[in-house]
Coordinates of C-alpha atoms in Angstrom, one line a residue:
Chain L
X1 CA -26.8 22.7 109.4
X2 CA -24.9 26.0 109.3
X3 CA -26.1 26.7 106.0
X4 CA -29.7 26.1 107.4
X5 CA -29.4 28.1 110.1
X6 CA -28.2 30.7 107.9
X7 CA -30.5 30.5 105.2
X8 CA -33.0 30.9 108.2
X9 CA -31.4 34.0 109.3
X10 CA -31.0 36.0 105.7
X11 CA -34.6 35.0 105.4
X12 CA -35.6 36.5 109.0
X13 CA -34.1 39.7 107.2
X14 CA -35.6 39.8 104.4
X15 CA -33.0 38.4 102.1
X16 CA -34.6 37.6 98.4
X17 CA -32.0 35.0 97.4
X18 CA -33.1 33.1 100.8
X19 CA -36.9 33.5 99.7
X20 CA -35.9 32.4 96.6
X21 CA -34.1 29.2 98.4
X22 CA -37.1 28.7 100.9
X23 CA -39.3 28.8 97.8
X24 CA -38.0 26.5 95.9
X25 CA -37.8 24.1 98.5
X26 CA -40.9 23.6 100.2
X27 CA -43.2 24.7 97.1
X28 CA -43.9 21.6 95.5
X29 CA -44.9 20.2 99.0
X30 CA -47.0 23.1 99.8
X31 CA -48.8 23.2 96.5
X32 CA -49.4 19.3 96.7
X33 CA -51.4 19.4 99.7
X34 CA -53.3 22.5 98.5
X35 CA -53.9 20.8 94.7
X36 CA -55.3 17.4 96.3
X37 CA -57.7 19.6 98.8
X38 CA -59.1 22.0 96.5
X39 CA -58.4 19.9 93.3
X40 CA -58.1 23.0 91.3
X41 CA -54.5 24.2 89.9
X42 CA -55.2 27.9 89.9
X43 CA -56.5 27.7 93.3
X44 CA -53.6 25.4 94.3
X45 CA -51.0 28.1 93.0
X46 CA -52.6 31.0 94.1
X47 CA -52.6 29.3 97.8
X48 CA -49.0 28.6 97.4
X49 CA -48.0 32.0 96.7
X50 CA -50.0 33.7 99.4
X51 CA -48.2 31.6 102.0
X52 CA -45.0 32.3 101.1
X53 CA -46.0 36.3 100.7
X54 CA -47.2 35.8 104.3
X55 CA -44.8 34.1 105.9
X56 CA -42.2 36.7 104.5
X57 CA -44.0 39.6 106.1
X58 CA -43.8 37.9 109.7
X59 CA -40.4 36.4 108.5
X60 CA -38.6 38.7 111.4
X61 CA -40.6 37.1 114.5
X62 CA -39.8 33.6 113.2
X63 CA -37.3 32.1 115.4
X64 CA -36.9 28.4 114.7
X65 CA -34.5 25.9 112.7
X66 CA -35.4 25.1 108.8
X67 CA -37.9 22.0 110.0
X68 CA -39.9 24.8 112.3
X69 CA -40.3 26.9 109.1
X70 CA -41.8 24.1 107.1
X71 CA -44.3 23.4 110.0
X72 CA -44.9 27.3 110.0
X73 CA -45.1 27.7 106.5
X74 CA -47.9 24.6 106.5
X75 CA -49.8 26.5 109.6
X76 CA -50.3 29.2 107.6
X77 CA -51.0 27.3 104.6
X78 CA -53.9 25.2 106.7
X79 CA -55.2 27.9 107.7
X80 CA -55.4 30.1 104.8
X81 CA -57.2 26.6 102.6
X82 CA -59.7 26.9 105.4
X83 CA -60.0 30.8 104.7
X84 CA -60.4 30.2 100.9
X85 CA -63.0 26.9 101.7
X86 CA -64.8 29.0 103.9
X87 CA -65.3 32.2 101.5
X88 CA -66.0 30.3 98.9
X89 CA -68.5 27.9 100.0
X90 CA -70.0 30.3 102.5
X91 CA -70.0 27.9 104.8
X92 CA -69.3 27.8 108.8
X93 CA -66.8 25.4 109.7
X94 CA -64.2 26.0 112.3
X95 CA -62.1 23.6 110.8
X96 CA -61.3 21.1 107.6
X97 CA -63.0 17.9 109.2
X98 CA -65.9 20.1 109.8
X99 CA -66.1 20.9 106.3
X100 CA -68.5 18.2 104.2
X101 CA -67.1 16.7 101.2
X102 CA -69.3 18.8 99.0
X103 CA -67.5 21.5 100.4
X104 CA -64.3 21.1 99.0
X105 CA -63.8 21.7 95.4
X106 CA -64.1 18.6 93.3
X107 CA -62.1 19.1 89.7
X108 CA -59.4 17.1 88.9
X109 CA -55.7 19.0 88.6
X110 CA -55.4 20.3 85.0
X111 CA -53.8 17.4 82.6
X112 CA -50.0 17.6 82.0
X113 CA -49.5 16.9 77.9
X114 CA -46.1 15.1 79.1
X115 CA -47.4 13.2 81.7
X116 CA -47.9 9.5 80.4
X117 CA -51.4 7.7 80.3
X118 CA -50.3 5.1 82.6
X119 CA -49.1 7.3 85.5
X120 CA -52.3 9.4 84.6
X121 CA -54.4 6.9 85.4
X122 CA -52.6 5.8 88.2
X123 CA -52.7 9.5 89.8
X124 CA -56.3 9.2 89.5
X125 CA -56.6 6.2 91.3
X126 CA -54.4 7.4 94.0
X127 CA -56.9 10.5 94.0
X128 CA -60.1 8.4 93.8
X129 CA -58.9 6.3 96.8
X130 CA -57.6 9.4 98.8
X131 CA -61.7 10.8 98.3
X132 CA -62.7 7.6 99.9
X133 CA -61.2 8.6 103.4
X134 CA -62.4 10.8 106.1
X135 CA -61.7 14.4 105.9
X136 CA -58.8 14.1 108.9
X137 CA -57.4 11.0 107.3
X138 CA -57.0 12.4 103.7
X139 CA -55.5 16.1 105.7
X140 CA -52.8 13.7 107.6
X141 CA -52.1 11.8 104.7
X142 CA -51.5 14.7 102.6
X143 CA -49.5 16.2 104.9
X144 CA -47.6 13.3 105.5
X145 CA -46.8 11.6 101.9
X146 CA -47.3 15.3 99.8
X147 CA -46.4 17.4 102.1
X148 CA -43.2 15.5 103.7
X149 CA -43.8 16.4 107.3
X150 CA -43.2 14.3 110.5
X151 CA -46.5 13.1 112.5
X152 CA -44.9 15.3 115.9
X153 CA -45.1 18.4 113.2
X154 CA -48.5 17.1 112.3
X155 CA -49.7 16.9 115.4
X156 CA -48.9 20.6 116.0
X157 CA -50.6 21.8 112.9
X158 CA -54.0 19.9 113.3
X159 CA -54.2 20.3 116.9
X160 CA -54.3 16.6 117.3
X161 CA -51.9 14.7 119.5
X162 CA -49.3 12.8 118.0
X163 CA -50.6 9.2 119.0
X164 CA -54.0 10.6 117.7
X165 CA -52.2 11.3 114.3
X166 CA -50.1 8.5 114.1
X167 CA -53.6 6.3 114.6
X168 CA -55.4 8.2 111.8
X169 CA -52.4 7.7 109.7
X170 CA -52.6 3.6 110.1
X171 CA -55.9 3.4 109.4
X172 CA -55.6 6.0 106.2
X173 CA -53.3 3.7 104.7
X174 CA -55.2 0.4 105.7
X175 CA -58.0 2.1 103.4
X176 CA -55.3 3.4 100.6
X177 CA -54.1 -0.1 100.5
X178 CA -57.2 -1.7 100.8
X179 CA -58.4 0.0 97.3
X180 CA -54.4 0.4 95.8
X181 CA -53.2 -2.9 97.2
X182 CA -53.3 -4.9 94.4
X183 CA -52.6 -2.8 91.5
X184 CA -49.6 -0.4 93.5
X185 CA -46.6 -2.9 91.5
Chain G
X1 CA -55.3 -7.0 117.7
X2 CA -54.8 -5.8 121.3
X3 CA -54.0 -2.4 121.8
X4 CA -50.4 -2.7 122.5
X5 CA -49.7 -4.3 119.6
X6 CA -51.8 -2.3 117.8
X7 CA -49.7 0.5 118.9
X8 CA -47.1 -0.6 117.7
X9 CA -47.6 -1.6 114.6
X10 CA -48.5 2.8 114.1
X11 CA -45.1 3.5 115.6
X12 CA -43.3 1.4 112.8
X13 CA -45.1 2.5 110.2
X14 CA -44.7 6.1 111.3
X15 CA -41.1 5.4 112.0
X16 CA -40.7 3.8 108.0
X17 CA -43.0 6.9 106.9
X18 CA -40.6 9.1 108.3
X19 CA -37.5 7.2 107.1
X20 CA -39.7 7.5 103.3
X21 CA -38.9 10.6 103.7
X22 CA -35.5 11.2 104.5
X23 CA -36.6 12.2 107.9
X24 CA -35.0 9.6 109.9
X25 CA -31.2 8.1 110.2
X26 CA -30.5 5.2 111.9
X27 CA -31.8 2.0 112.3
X28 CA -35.4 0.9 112.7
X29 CA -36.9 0.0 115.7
X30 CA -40.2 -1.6 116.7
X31 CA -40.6 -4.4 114.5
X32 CA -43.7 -6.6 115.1
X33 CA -43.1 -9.9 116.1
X34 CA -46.3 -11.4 114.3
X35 CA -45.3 -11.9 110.5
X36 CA -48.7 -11.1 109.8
X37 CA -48.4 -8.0 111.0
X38 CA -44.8 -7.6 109.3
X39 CA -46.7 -8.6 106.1
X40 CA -49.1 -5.7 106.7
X41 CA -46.7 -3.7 107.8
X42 CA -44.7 -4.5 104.0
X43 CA -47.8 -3.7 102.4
X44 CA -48.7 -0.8 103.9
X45 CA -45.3 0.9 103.0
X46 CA -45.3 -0.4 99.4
X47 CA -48.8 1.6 98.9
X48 CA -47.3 5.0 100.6
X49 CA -44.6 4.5 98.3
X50 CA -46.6 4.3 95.4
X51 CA -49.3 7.3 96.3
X52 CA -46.4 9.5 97.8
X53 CA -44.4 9.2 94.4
X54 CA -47.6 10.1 92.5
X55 CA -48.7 13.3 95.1
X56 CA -45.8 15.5 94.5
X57 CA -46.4 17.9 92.1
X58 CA -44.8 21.4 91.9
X59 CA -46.4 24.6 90.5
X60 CA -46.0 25.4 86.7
X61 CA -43.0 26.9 86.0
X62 CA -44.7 29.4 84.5
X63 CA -46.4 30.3 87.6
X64 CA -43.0 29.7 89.7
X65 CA -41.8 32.6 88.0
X66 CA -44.6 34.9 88.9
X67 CA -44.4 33.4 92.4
X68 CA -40.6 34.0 92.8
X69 CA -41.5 37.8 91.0
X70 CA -44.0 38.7 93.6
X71 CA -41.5 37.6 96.6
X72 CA -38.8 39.5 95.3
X73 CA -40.4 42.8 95.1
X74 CA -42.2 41.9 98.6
X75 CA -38.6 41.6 99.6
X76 CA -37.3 44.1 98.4
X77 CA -40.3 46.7 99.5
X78 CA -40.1 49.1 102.4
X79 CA -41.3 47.6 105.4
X80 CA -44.2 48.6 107.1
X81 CA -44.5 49.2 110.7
X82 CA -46.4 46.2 111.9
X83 CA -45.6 43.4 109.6
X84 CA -48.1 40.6 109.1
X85 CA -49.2 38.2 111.4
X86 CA -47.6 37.1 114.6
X87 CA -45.9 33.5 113.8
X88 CA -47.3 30.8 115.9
X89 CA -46.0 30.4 119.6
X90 CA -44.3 27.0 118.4
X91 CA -42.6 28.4 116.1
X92 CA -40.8 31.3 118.3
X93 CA -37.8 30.4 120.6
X94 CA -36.0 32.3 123.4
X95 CA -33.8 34.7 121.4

């Protein structure tokens, strides 16, 4: 906890080796959510990056424990997706549920060469199953099994209240299972 | 399934979710009493185990690099007088 509360503090100044820490941390989670929205690995990485660019330019006025900046550094990542869906689509959506499914990008993430053919094909029935919920559903989800976060921090991100989240997040895994079920062992 | 019930079956899987996740010491609470429900409850979890271990993903390490390049020198730049954008009222405490 002290070495949290001081990573958060080197990183409120500024600190590269705490960027570096904060980077390597909640990356992976970050890109996940952005790679199963926009389905698109360039995209995905480029979203990353500009998130954490973003969040270190406001780092100073952050004041919260290491949870808070996860929750902060997935508000800004929400809302930049919704930035990039809305630029490039040219559409006028306030928000991701608004958005129609044509209006999120549709490719599949780029093959990995060491990534066997079993788990490949199990990826894409994960994926395949996610596209079969609603828009909120498939944000919570994301948010919730790729992006690690709790359904209060949720909540707060989506502008939903937590019950509402926690409901969407029952019924987003009665689908999942519902299509996954049998073939998850 | 009344709504009670229905309830609670959300707050247990949102309470193994967050356990799933590390997020969550302590003993579980909130078990249904149907073992139908526990069932569902069983499968449920076992398909958010098998999707959540399949979503992570990380960038390239290639473009890791470039990331952890580009924060460095944003670090490391001179700051300018108004810097970015105001983080969200949640996020700021009472200093």
């Amino acid at each position: 906890m002290v070495k949290e509360r001081e990573l958060i503090e080197r990183a409120r100044q500024r600190d590269p080796g705490a960027w570096s820490e904060i980077y390597q941390r909640f990356s992976g989670p970050l890109y996940g959510f952005f790679l199963y929205q926009v389905r698109n690995q360039q995209t995905a990485e480029d979203l990353t990056a500009g998130v954490f660019l973003e969040a270190l330019q406001a780092a100073a006025r952050f004041h919260g424990d290491i949870d808070g900046m996860r929750s902060w550094l997935f508000r800004i990542g929400r809302h930049n997706l919704i930035d990039h869906v809305r630029r490039s689509r040219r559409a006028t959506f306030e928000t991701i549920e608004e958005a129609s499914e044509q209006e999120l990008a549709r490719s599949v993430p780029a093959e990995d060469p060491e990534e066997s053919a079993l788990s490949r094909l199990s990826r894409q029935r994960v994926m395949t199953a996610i596209d079969g919920l609603s828009l909120d559903q498939r944000e919570v989800i994301l948010l919730r099994l790729s992006g690690g976060l709790s359904s209060p921090e949720i909540a707060q991100i989506v502008g939903k209240t937590t019950g509402a989240v926690k409901a969407l997040q029952h019924r987003a895994m009665a689908a999942l299972t519902r299509v996954l079920g049998d073939k998850e062992g | 399934m009344g709504g009670r019930r229905k309830k609670q079956l959300e707050s247990a899987l949102d309470e193994r979710l967050d356990a799933l996740a590390g997020r969550r010491a302590g003993e579980l609470e909130e078990v249904p009493e149907e073992e139908t429900e526990a069932r569902q409850l069983q499968q449920l979890l076992a398909v958010a185990r098998f999707a959540r271990e399949l979503l992570q993903a990380e960038p390239s390490p290639t473009a890791k690099a470039r990331h952890l390049q580009m924060l460095m020198e944003a670090a490391l730049a001179p700051r300018a007088p108004e810097d970015g954008p105001e983080p969200p009222a949640g996020d700021r405490g009472s200093d």
